[in-house]
Amino acid sequence: MSISTDDVAEFEAEIPLGKLPLDAWHRAQGGRMVGFAGYEMPIQYEGIMAEHAWTREHAGLFDVSHMGQLSFTGEGADAALEALLPGDITGLKTFRQRYSLLLDEDGGILDDLMVSRRPDDIYMVVNGATKYDDIGWIIEHLPDEITMNHMDDQALLALQGPESGAALASLIPGTADLFFMQCGPFSWDGVDLWVSRSGYTGEDGFEISLPGDAAVRFADALCALDAVKPIGLGARDSLRLEAGLPLYGHDIDTQAGPIGADLGFAVPKKRREAGGFFGHARIVRELAEGAPSRRVGLAIEGRLPAREGAVILAGGKPAGKVTSGGFAPTVGAPIAMGWVDAGHAAIGTALEIEVRGKRLAATVAPMPFVPHRYHRQKI
Amino acid sequence: MSRYFTDEHEWIDVEGEIATVGITDYAQEQLGDIVFVELPAEGATFEKGDDAAVVESVKAASDVYAPISGEVVESNGALEDEPALVNSDPEEDGWFFKLRITDASELEGLMNEKAYKAFVAGL
């Protein structure tokens, strides 16, 4: 048989893979390492199903140090970034985080990202596989008086799951006061941390930026807690798919615009009206006329998963493609995300997906597939 | 009964003209949690090396090859309801299909258990 365990590899092996601060730590924990986004990363420890379930029930520790952490300083950095991002950055309050998109001239998505305002800079987290392209694009389009620093000596850890709040608070009590999409500076055992209450699993959780040389010590402290286990990239993917969160390079790319991608929430009214950013014309047009194709969730009958690339059929004719899919451990059935022609994108539309000559019955389903359980501030 | 192994991580039990085929413990360990197994229909005929079955883990689909030529006489229906049998008991209850062997000489190049263990140790 052909064993393909490294199918998440984003790069061919022609460029030597980099090592991240927790590399030896993952191996010591029994992590199976694969190439991902240019680094050797753990795809799993004890198994994807068990790690997925653990994160939904307890707290999982994810190493996401491959992601790009960028800092922007200089007078008017927020306004300058608004030329590149469709989000409200000038209106972003200190200690608040937002999801945003890096758009090209035609409104295609170059990357999706998190942006926060800190007391002394604007802090951005971008995808690992795209970070160097992002940096090039941003430098090309940002005025000279704005300084961008790639914080490549920082590690990034995510602690996710319903017990993550209590777990992190047992080490750093102040983090209990954060609500979803809030962030702030904290200190642990003499180490400066930047913590946001956010993540990529649909669960409550945190993302923690810290110096790379403190990452092993902090990961050990977290995993010494009964609630916390290390979780690999495999479960990260199945968790985010159930949460309906797109994966850049698969579910969204430069062909995709924010409206078709169902990410219109990242373009607030004020910016839709005023414009002044790359891609505005396409957003206005697609808001008025509708996007020609749309990102949708797909519930699949039976047990056979449909994977990325599978053709979606409507009335027997090609109507789109699956962009990510697999067996959903919490749902207990195969699910997928895909792009379909706008006429077939309504919730409840009956479609078929072709897998190895079989046609699987599929229905356009609301996302998330598993309800989000964020720790939101009650207003 | 003799058990043979391939370098593609299939095992084959031969009893008379019938060969029972499955994947090895090493293979299931590498694949991780198995969520679906697509088995060949009774009566299907394969040449050695043909795609004979597909095993889907949470992450990926992998082909299982026919380790020798033959005609399918039975598939393991238990895997339809419980694909995780391949993880829990890959080399016994988690078998995939049985073939009526068309050319027993094809068994000659395959490994025995000792040789397969040494092969896996070298990976």
Short mmCIF file of C-alpha atoms in Angstrom, two decimals:
data_model
loop_
_atom_site.label_atom_id
_atom_site.label_comp_id
_atom_site.label_asym_id
_atom_site.label_seq_id
_atom_site.Cartn_x
_atom_site.Cartn_y
_atom_site.Cartn_z
CA MET A 1 0.00 0.00 0.00
CA SER A 2 1.07 3.60 -0.34
CA ILE A 3 1.43 5.27 3.01
CA SER A 4 1.00 9.00 2.80
CA THR A 5 1.20 10.50 6.25
CA ASP A 6 2.76 13.78 5.19
CA ASP A 7 0.01 14.92 2.84
CA VAL A 8 -0.19 18.23 4.65
CA ALA A 9 3.32 19.09 3.43
CA GLU A 10 3.18 22.45 1.73
CA PHE A 11 6.68 22.36 0.33
CA GLU A 12 8.73 19.90 -1.64
CA ALA A 13 11.85 18.73 0.10
CA GLU A 14 14.13 20.78 -2.17
CA ILE A 15 14.49 23.44 0.53
CA PRO A 16 15.82 21.99 3.80
CA LEU A 17 13.15 22.12 6.47
CA GLY A 18 13.69 24.54 9.35
CA LYS A 19 13.56 23.61 13.01
CA LEU A 20 11.36 25.49 15.48
CA PRO A 21 12.14 26.11 19.19
CA LEU A 22 10.06 23.11 20.35
CA ASP A 23 11.49 20.65 17.78
CA ALA A 24 13.30 18.39 20.26
CA TRP A 25 10.45 18.78 22.74
CA HIS A 26 7.91 17.42 20.21
CA ARG A 27 10.14 14.42 19.48
CA ALA A 28 10.57 13.73 23.20
CA GLN A 29 6.76 13.79 23.58
CA GLY A 30 6.43 11.16 20.83
CA GLY A 31 5.37 13.59 18.10
CA ARG A 32 5.54 12.27 14.53
CA MET A 33 7.25 15.02 12.55
CA VAL A 34 6.37 15.98 8.97
CA GLY A 35 7.25 18.85 6.68
CA PHE A 36 4.77 21.71 6.93
CA ALA A 37 5.12 25.34 5.85
CA GLY A 38 8.88 24.89 5.55
CA TYR A 39 9.40 23.43 9.01
CA GLU A 40 9.39 20.05 10.67
CA MET A 41 6.19 19.99 12.70
CA PRO A 42 4.33 17.32 14.71
CA ILE A 43 1.34 15.91 12.81
CA GLN A 44 0.26 13.76 15.76
CA TYR A 45 1.32 12.30 19.10
CA GLU A 46 -1.06 9.54 20.28
CA GLY A 47 -3.46 9.81 17.34
CA ILE A 48 -5.61 12.41 15.62
CA MET A 49 -8.99 11.13 16.90
CA ALA A 50 -7.85 11.01 20.55
CA GLU A 51 -6.15 14.42 20.30
CA HIS A 52 -9.20 15.94 18.63
CA ALA A 53 -11.51 14.60 21.37
CA TRP A 54 -9.09 15.72 24.10
CA THR A 55 -9.16 19.30 22.78
CA ARG A 56 -12.98 19.35 22.63
CA GLU A 57 -13.19 18.06 26.22
CA HIS A 58 -10.07 19.34 28.01
CA ALA A 59 -7.20 21.53 26.79
CA GLY A 60 -4.78 20.94 23.92
CA LEU A 61 -1.41 22.63 23.45
CA PHE A 62 -0.54 23.43 19.82
CA ASP A 63 2.83 24.69 18.62
CA VAL A 64 2.14 27.26 15.91
CA SER A 65 5.59 28.84 15.95
CA HIS A 66 5.76 28.46 12.16
CA MET A 67 3.33 31.36 11.85
CA GLY A 68 4.66 34.83 11.12
CA GLN A 69 4.57 37.38 13.93
CA LEU A 70 4.90 40.94 12.67
CA SER A 71 5.15 44.23 14.55
CA PHE A 72 4.36 47.59 12.97
CA THR A 73 5.52 50.88 14.49
CA GLY A 74 5.61 54.49 13.40
CA GLU A 75 3.12 57.35 13.40
CA GLY A 76 0.00 56.31 11.50
CA ALA A 77 0.83 52.61 11.20
CA ASP A 78 -2.85 51.77 11.69
CA ALA A 79 -4.01 54.08 8.90
CA ALA A 80 -1.23 52.84 6.60
CA LEU A 81 -2.29 49.22 7.15
CA GLU A 82 -5.86 50.12 6.19
CA ALA A 83 -4.64 50.50 2.61
CA LEU A 84 -3.76 46.78 2.67
CA LEU A 85 -6.48 45.33 4.92
CA PRO A 86 -10.26 45.82 4.60
CA GLY A 87 -10.69 45.88 8.40
CA ASP A 88 -11.21 48.77 10.78
CA ILE A 89 -7.66 49.11 12.11
CA THR A 90 -7.77 52.78 13.13
CA GLY A 91 -10.85 52.01 15.22
CA LEU A 92 -9.22 48.99 16.87
CA LYS A 93 -8.86 49.64 20.61
CA THR A 94 -5.73 48.80 22.55
CA PHE A 95 -5.76 45.19 23.85
CA ARG A 96 -8.25 44.15 21.17
CA GLN A 97 -7.70 41.70 18.31
CA ARG A 98 -9.47 41.28 14.98
CA TYR A 99 -9.54 38.81 12.11
CA SER A 100 -8.55 40.44 8.84
CA LEU A 101 -7.41 39.71 5.30
CA LEU A 102 -4.49 40.78 3.17
CA LEU A 103 -5.97 41.56 -0.26
CA ASP A 104 -4.30 42.03 -3.66
CA GLU A 105 -5.20 44.72 -6.21
CA ASP A 106 -8.03 42.57 -7.58
CA GLY A 107 -9.48 41.76 -4.18
CA GLY A 108 -8.06 38.24 -4.10
CA ILE A 109 -7.03 36.97 -0.68
CA LEU A 110 -3.23 36.90 -0.18
CA ASP A 111 -3.59 35.71 3.41
CA ASP A 112 -5.89 35.72 6.41
CA LEU A 113 -4.53 36.99 9.68
CA MET A 114 -5.07 38.32 13.19
CA VAL A 115 -4.29 41.95 13.98
CA SER A 116 -4.11 43.54 17.44
CA ARG A 117 -3.35 46.94 18.84
CA ARG A 118 -0.77 46.85 21.59
CA PRO A 119 0.35 49.89 23.58
CA ASP A 120 3.49 50.37 21.45
CA ASP A 121 2.74 48.72 18.11
CA ILE A 122 0.27 46.95 15.86
CA TYR A 123 0.85 43.19 16.14
CA MET A 124 -0.08 40.81 13.34
CA VAL A 125 -0.03 37.01 13.09
CA VAL A 126 0.02 35.62 9.54
CA ASN A 127 0.13 32.09 8.13
CA GLY A 128 3.43 30.22 8.13
CA ALA A 129 3.35 29.10 4.49
CA THR A 130 2.69 32.64 3.27
CA LYS A 131 4.67 34.76 5.71
CA TYR A 132 7.60 35.62 3.45
CA ASP A 133 5.28 36.53 0.56
CA ASP A 134 3.20 38.62 2.96
CA ILE A 135 6.28 40.43 4.23
CA GLY A 136 7.37 41.21 0.66
CA TRP A 137 3.93 42.50 -0.26
CA ILE A 138 3.58 44.61 2.87
CA ILE A 139 7.05 46.16 2.55
CA GLU A 140 6.33 47.02 -1.09
CA HIS A 141 3.12 48.82 -0.21
CA LEU A 142 3.77 50.31 3.21
CA PRO A 143 5.09 53.90 3.44
CA ASP A 144 8.77 54.18 4.42
CA GLU A 145 8.02 55.87 7.73
CA ILE A 146 6.26 52.73 9.00
CA THR A 147 8.63 50.09 10.34
CA MET A 148 7.84 46.40 10.13
CA ASN A 149 9.69 43.93 12.34
CA HIS A 150 9.42 40.19 11.72
CA MET A 151 9.62 38.77 15.26
CA ASP A 152 11.19 35.51 14.17
CA ASP A 153 12.77 34.86 17.56
CA GLN A 154 9.29 34.55 19.11
CA ALA A 155 7.52 31.22 19.53
CA LEU A 156 3.72 31.00 19.34
CA LEU A 157 1.69 28.44 21.30
CA ALA A 158 -2.07 27.91 21.30
CA LEU A 159 -3.91 26.43 24.26
CA GLN A 160 -7.41 25.39 23.16
CA GLY A 161 -10.38 23.66 24.76
CA PRO A 162 -12.98 24.14 27.50
CA GLU A 163 -10.42 23.60 30.28
CA SER A 164 -7.85 25.96 28.79
CA GLY A 165 -9.10 28.98 30.77
CA ALA A 166 -8.63 27.28 34.14
CA ALA A 167 -5.36 25.69 33.02
CA LEU A 168 -3.75 28.93 31.91
CA ALA A 169 -5.11 30.84 34.92
CA SER A 170 -3.43 28.33 37.23
CA LEU A 171 -0.08 29.53 35.84
CA ILE A 172 -1.02 33.14 35.04
CA PRO A 173 -4.07 34.24 37.06
CA GLY A 174 -4.59 37.49 35.13
CA THR A 175 -5.46 35.68 31.91
CA ALA A 176 -8.84 34.74 33.40
CA ASP A 177 -9.96 38.34 32.84
CA LEU A 178 -9.56 38.14 29.06
CA PHE A 179 -12.63 37.65 26.89
CA PHE A 180 -12.69 36.34 23.30
CA MET A 181 -10.58 38.55 20.99
CA GLN A 182 -9.03 40.49 23.88
CA CYS A 183 -5.30 40.43 24.49
CA GLY A 184 -2.63 41.76 26.78
CA PRO A 185 0.88 41.48 28.25
CA PHE A 186 1.52 38.97 31.01
CA SER A 187 4.51 37.61 32.84
CA TRP A 188 5.29 34.02 33.81
CA ASP A 189 8.37 32.99 35.77
CA GLY A 190 10.26 36.05 34.56
CA VAL A 191 9.20 35.58 30.92
CA ASP A 192 7.24 38.27 29.06
CA LEU A 193 4.22 36.83 27.24
CA TRP A 194 1.67 38.36 24.91
CA VAL A 195 -1.61 36.47 25.32
CA SER A 196 -4.80 36.72 23.25
CA ARG A 197 -8.02 34.82 23.90
CA SER A 198 -8.53 33.34 20.45
CA GLY A 199 -7.72 30.31 18.37
CA TYR A 200 -8.47 28.04 15.45
CA THR A 201 -10.55 25.22 16.93
CA GLY A 202 -13.92 26.86 17.71
CA GLU A 203 -13.26 26.28 21.41
CA ASP A 204 -12.35 28.76 24.12
CA GLY A 205 -8.61 29.21 24.19
CA PHE A 206 -5.51 31.35 24.00
CA GLU A 207 -2.63 32.15 21.70
CA ILE A 208 0.58 32.93 23.53
CA SER A 209 3.59 34.67 22.02
CA LEU A 210 6.83 34.26 23.97
CA PRO A 211 10.58 34.25 23.38
CA GLY A 212 11.65 31.07 21.59
CA ASP A 213 14.23 30.25 24.26
CA ALA A 214 11.49 30.09 26.94
CA ALA A 215 9.12 27.91 24.89
CA VAL A 216 10.29 24.52 26.19
CA ARG A 217 10.01 25.61 29.82
CA PHE A 218 6.52 27.05 29.29
CA ALA A 219 5.29 24.03 27.29
CA ASP A 220 6.55 21.74 30.08
CA ALA A 221 4.72 23.82 32.69
CA LEU A 222 1.47 23.63 30.71
CA CYS A 223 1.73 19.90 29.98
CA ALA A 224 2.44 19.20 33.66
CA LEU A 225 -1.22 20.17 34.23
CA ASP A 226 -3.69 17.26 34.15
CA ALA A 227 -5.95 19.08 31.67
CA VAL A 228 -3.27 19.71 29.05
CA LYS A 229 -1.79 17.44 26.36
CA PRO A 230 0.21 18.35 23.26
CA ILE A 231 -1.84 18.17 20.05
CA GLY A 232 -0.54 17.85 16.49
CA LEU A 233 -1.38 19.49 13.19
CA GLY A 234 -3.70 16.64 12.18
CA ALA A 235 -6.20 17.40 14.93
CA ARG A 236 -5.69 21.13 14.40
CA ASP A 237 -7.00 20.59 10.85
CA SER A 238 -9.99 18.43 11.84
CA LEU A 239 -10.91 20.86 14.65
CA ARG A 240 -10.79 23.94 12.44
CA LEU A 241 -12.78 22.17 9.70
CA GLU A 242 -15.56 21.35 12.18
CA ALA A 243 -15.42 24.98 13.36
CA GLY A 244 -16.00 26.13 9.75
CA LEU A 245 -12.75 28.10 9.72
CA PRO A 246 -11.05 28.33 6.31
CA LEU A 247 -7.48 27.14 5.77
CA TYR A 248 -5.44 29.52 3.64
CA GLY A 249 -4.10 28.01 0.42
CA HIS A 250 -6.93 25.49 0.38
CA ASP A 251 -10.33 27.06 1.17
CA ILE A 252 -9.25 30.61 0.34
CA ASP A 253 -6.58 31.94 -2.03
CA THR A 254 -6.00 34.74 -4.53
CA GLN A 255 -8.94 33.51 -6.65
CA ALA A 256 -11.22 34.01 -3.68
CA GLY A 257 -12.68 37.33 -2.65
CA PRO A 258 -13.94 38.06 0.89
CA ILE A 259 -17.63 38.05 -0.15
CA GLY A 260 -17.61 34.72 -1.98
CA ALA A 261 -15.47 33.31 0.84
CA ASP A 262 -18.25 34.21 3.30
CA LEU A 263 -15.78 36.42 5.15
CA GLY A 264 -17.72 39.66 4.65
CA PHE A 265 -17.70 40.16 8.42
CA ALA A 266 -14.02 41.12 8.06
CA VAL A 267 -15.09 44.14 5.97
CA PRO A 268 -17.04 46.48 8.26
CA LYS A 269 -19.65 48.90 6.90
CA LYS A 270 -17.47 51.96 7.42
CA ARG A 271 -14.78 50.55 5.14
CA ARG A 272 -17.21 49.16 2.56
CA GLU A 273 -18.55 52.69 2.16
CA ALA A 274 -15.33 54.69 2.33
CA GLY A 275 -13.04 52.31 0.43
CA GLY A 276 -9.38 53.22 0.12
CA PHE A 277 -7.99 49.70 0.17
CA PHE A 278 -6.97 47.04 -2.35
CA GLY A 279 -9.92 45.03 -3.55
CA HIS A 280 -12.62 47.55 -2.63
CA ALA A 281 -14.12 47.61 -6.14
CA ARG A 282 -14.59 43.82 -6.17
CA ILE A 283 -16.16 43.83 -2.71
CA VAL A 284 -18.64 46.56 -3.70
CA ARG A 285 -19.50 44.73 -6.91
CA GLU A 286 -19.93 41.35 -5.23
CA LEU A 287 -22.02 42.84 -2.44
CA ALA A 288 -24.34 44.36 -5.06
CA GLU A 289 -24.45 41.51 -7.58
CA GLY A 290 -23.42 38.54 -5.47
CA ALA A 291 -20.19 36.60 -5.88
CA PRO A 292 -20.19 34.14 -8.81
CA SER A 293 -19.17 31.27 -6.54
CA ARG A 294 -19.23 30.80 -2.81
CA ARG A 295 -17.49 28.91 -0.03
CA VAL A 296 -19.95 26.53 1.63
CA GLY A 297 -20.03 23.73 4.17
CA LEU A 298 -21.03 20.26 2.98
CA ALA A 299 -22.55 17.46 5.04
CA ILE A 300 -21.86 14.12 3.37
CA GLU A 301 -24.00 10.99 3.62
CA GLY A 302 -22.34 7.72 4.52
CA ARG A 303 -18.83 7.18 5.86
CA LEU A 304 -16.59 7.83 2.86
CA PRO A 305 -14.73 11.16 3.19
CA ALA A 306 -14.46 13.56 0.26
CA ARG A 307 -11.04 15.21 0.07
CA GLU A 308 -9.65 18.40 -1.42
CA GLY A 309 -10.05 18.44 -5.21
CA ALA A 310 -13.15 16.24 -5.40
CA VAL A 311 -15.65 17.55 -7.96
CA ILE A 312 -19.03 18.76 -6.69
CA LEU A 313 -21.99 18.04 -8.99
CA ALA A 314 -25.40 19.70 -9.21
CA GLY A 315 -27.94 17.81 -11.32
CA GLY A 316 -25.08 15.67 -12.60
CA LYS A 317 -23.06 18.65 -13.88
CA PRO A 318 -19.85 20.05 -12.32
CA ALA A 319 -20.75 22.92 -9.98
CA GLY A 320 -17.64 23.29 -7.85
CA LYS A 321 -14.82 21.62 -5.95
CA VAL A 322 -14.10 20.44 -2.44
CA THR A 323 -11.33 22.57 -0.93
CA SER A 324 -10.91 20.63 2.31
CA GLY A 325 -12.65 17.63 3.72
CA GLY A 326 -12.29 14.62 5.89
CA PHE A 327 -13.84 12.59 8.63
CA ALA A 328 -15.09 14.89 11.41
CA PRO A 329 -14.43 13.17 14.75
CA THR A 330 -16.88 15.22 16.86
CA VAL A 331 -19.61 15.16 14.19
CA GLY A 332 -18.97 11.44 13.63
CA ALA A 333 -19.35 11.73 9.86
CA PRO A 334 -17.46 13.07 6.85
CA ILE A 335 -17.74 16.82 6.26
CA ALA A 336 -16.20 19.18 3.74
CA MET A 337 -15.78 22.76 2.72
CA GLY A 338 -15.90 23.70 -0.93
CA TRP A 339 -16.66 26.36 -3.50
CA VAL A 340 -19.84 26.05 -5.57
CA ASP A 341 -21.50 28.21 -8.21
CA ALA A 342 -23.72 30.78 -6.51
CA GLY A 343 -26.95 29.14 -7.73
CA HIS A 344 -26.18 26.02 -5.69
CA ALA A 345 -24.89 27.65 -2.50
CA ALA A 346 -28.11 27.98 -0.48
CA ILE A 347 -28.25 26.02 2.79
CA GLY A 348 -30.04 22.72 2.19
CA THR A 349 -29.17 22.42 -1.51
CA ALA A 350 -28.77 18.76 -2.46
CA LEU A 351 -25.53 18.11 -4.35
CA GLU A 352 -23.26 15.17 -5.15
CA ILE A 353 -19.51 14.78 -4.71
CA GLU A 354 -17.52 12.47 -6.94
CA VAL A 355 -15.01 10.26 -5.12
CA ARG A 356 -13.23 7.50 -7.07
CA GLY A 357 -16.12 7.09 -9.50
CA LYS A 358 -18.78 7.06 -6.78
CA ARG A 359 -21.25 9.89 -6.29
CA LEU A 360 -21.75 10.74 -2.64
CA ALA A 361 -24.93 12.55 -1.60
CA ALA A 362 -24.06 15.90 0.03
CA THR A 363 -26.06 18.82 1.36
CA VAL A 364 -24.99 22.45 1.73
CA ALA A 365 -24.82 22.81 5.50
CA PRO A 366 -24.54 25.78 7.84
CA MET A 367 -21.13 26.32 9.41
CA PRO A 368 -19.76 25.81 11.97
CA PHE A 369 -20.46 22.07 11.98
CA VAL A 370 -19.71 22.06 15.73
CA PRO A 371 -20.95 25.15 17.64
CA HIS A 372 -18.30 27.67 18.68
CA ARG A 373 -17.79 27.91 22.42
CA TYR A 374 -15.82 31.14 22.70
CA HIS A 375 -15.54 32.96 26.02
CA ARG A 376 -17.40 36.04 24.86
CA GLN A 377 -18.01 39.15 26.91
CA LYS A 378 -21.70 39.45 27.77
CA ILE A 379 -22.91 42.85 26.64
CA MET B 1 -0.51 -21.93 6.59
CA SER B 2 2.25 -19.55 5.56
CA ARG B 3 2.32 -15.79 6.08
CA TYR B 4 4.10 -13.56 3.58
CA PHE B 5 4.77 -9.82 3.62
CA THR B 6 5.31 -7.22 0.89
CA ASP B 7 7.48 -4.11 0.97
CA GLU B 8 4.21 -2.17 0.56
CA HIS B 9 3.19 -3.36 4.05
CA GLU B 10 0.56 -5.93 3.13
CA TRP B 11 0.47 -9.38 4.72
CA ILE B 12 -0.81 -12.50 2.93
CA ASP B 13 -1.89 -15.73 4.60
CA VAL B 14 -1.91 -18.61 2.14
CA GLU B 15 -4.05 -21.66 2.73
CA GLY B 16 -4.26 -23.89 -0.32
CA GLU B 17 -5.30 -21.68 -3.24
CA ILE B 18 -6.82 -18.95 -1.04
CA ALA B 19 -4.83 -15.91 0.10
CA THR B 20 -6.12 -13.62 2.87
CA VAL B 21 -4.77 -10.07 2.57
CA GLY B 22 -4.47 -7.27 5.12
CA ILE B 23 -2.17 -4.43 6.08
CA THR B 24 0.52 -4.75 8.69
CA ASP B 25 0.63 -3.34 12.19
CA TYR B 26 3.40 -1.01 11.00
CA ALA B 27 1.11 0.29 8.22
CA GLN B 28 -1.86 0.97 10.50
CA GLU B 29 0.45 2.70 12.96
CA GLN B 30 1.75 4.96 10.19
CA LEU B 31 -1.74 5.72 8.85
CA GLY B 32 -3.28 6.55 12.22
CA ASP B 33 -7.01 6.41 12.94
CA ILE B 34 -8.79 4.61 10.10
CA VAL B 35 -12.31 5.85 9.36
CA PHE B 36 -13.27 4.04 6.17
CA VAL B 37 -12.15 1.03 4.16
CA GLU B 38 -13.27 0.57 0.56
CA LEU B 39 -13.12 -3.11 -0.31
CA PRO B 40 -13.20 -4.86 -3.69
CA ALA B 41 -16.36 -6.62 -4.87
CA GLU B 42 -16.56 -10.39 -4.94
CA GLY B 43 -15.50 -11.62 -8.36
CA ALA B 44 -13.16 -8.73 -9.06
CA THR B 45 -9.87 -9.89 -10.57
CA PHE B 46 -6.51 -8.27 -9.98
CA GLU B 47 -3.05 -8.49 -11.41
CA LYS B 48 -0.26 -8.26 -8.87
CA GLY B 49 0.24 -4.57 -8.02
CA ASP B 50 -3.26 -3.38 -9.02
CA ASP B 51 -5.14 -1.00 -6.72
CA ALA B 52 -7.39 -3.35 -4.79
CA ALA B 53 -8.71 -1.37 -1.81
CA VAL B 54 -8.58 2.10 -0.31
CA VAL B 55 -8.05 2.85 3.34
CA GLU B 56 -9.03 6.29 4.60
CA SER B 57 -7.45 7.66 7.75
CA VAL B 58 -8.61 10.91 9.32
CA LYS B 59 -6.06 12.73 7.19
CA ALA B 60 -5.61 10.86 3.94
CA ALA B 61 -6.68 8.15 1.53
CA SER B 62 -4.15 5.39 0.77
CA ASP B 63 -4.29 2.64 -1.84
CA VAL B 64 -3.85 -1.00 -0.94
CA TYR B 65 -2.36 -3.06 -3.76
CA ALA B 66 -3.09 -6.65 -4.69
CA PRO B 67 0.10 -8.37 -3.46
CA ILE B 68 -0.46 -11.25 -5.90
CA SER B 69 -2.80 -11.86 -8.85
CA GLY B 70 -6.16 -13.43 -8.16
CA GLU B 71 -9.93 -13.26 -8.00
CA VAL B 72 -11.69 -11.83 -4.94
CA VAL B 73 -13.74 -14.52 -3.21
CA GLU B 74 -14.65 -12.58 -0.06
CA SER B 75 -14.28 -9.11 1.51
CA ASN B 76 -14.28 -8.44 5.23
CA GLY B 77 -17.76 -6.98 5.82
CA ALA B 78 -16.89 -6.25 9.45
CA LEU B 79 -14.73 -3.34 8.29
CA GLU B 80 -17.77 -1.52 6.89
CA ASP B 81 -19.25 -1.14 10.36
CA GLU B 82 -15.99 -0.97 12.25
CA PRO B 83 -13.08 0.35 10.15
CA ALA B 84 -11.12 0.88 13.39
CA LEU B 85 -10.62 -2.92 13.47
CA VAL B 86 -7.71 -2.24 11.14
CA ASN B 87 -6.11 -0.22 13.95
CA SER B 88 -6.97 -2.55 16.81
CA ASP B 89 -6.32 -5.92 15.12
CA PRO B 90 -4.64 -5.32 11.76
CA GLU B 91 -3.08 -8.74 11.30
CA GLU B 92 -6.10 -10.90 12.30
CA ASP B 93 -9.71 -9.61 12.47
CA GLY B 94 -8.83 -6.52 10.43
CA TRP B 95 -8.15 -8.49 7.22
CA PHE B 96 -9.30 -6.87 3.96
CA PHE B 97 -10.12 -9.52 1.35
CA LYS B 98 -9.51 -13.10 0.21
CA LEU B 99 -8.18 -13.96 -3.23
CA ARG B 100 -8.18 -17.19 -5.23
CA ILE B 101 -4.54 -17.23 -6.29
CA THR B 102 -3.97 -17.42 -10.04
CA ASP B 103 -0.17 -17.71 -9.98
CA ALA B 104 1.39 -19.16 -6.84
CA SER B 105 4.89 -18.48 -8.19
CA GLU B 106 4.31 -14.78 -7.42
CA LEU B 107 4.66 -15.61 -3.72
CA GLU B 108 8.32 -16.44 -4.23
CA GLY B 109 9.68 -12.91 -4.05
CA LEU B 110 7.78 -11.99 -0.87
CA MET B 111 9.23 -11.70 2.62
CA ASN B 112 8.65 -13.92 5.62
CA GLU B 113 7.93 -12.37 9.02
CA LYS B 114 11.57 -12.21 10.04
CA ALA B 115 12.61 -10.52 6.80
CA TYR B 116 9.71 -8.06 7.03
CA LYS B 117 10.64 -7.14 10.62
CA ALA B 118 14.19 -6.43 9.48
CA PHE B 119 12.82 -4.40 6.54
CA VAL B 120 10.65 -2.26 8.84
CA ALA B 121 13.51 -1.81 11.31
CA GLY B 122 15.53 -0.30 8.47
CA LEU B 123 12.88 2.30 7.57
#
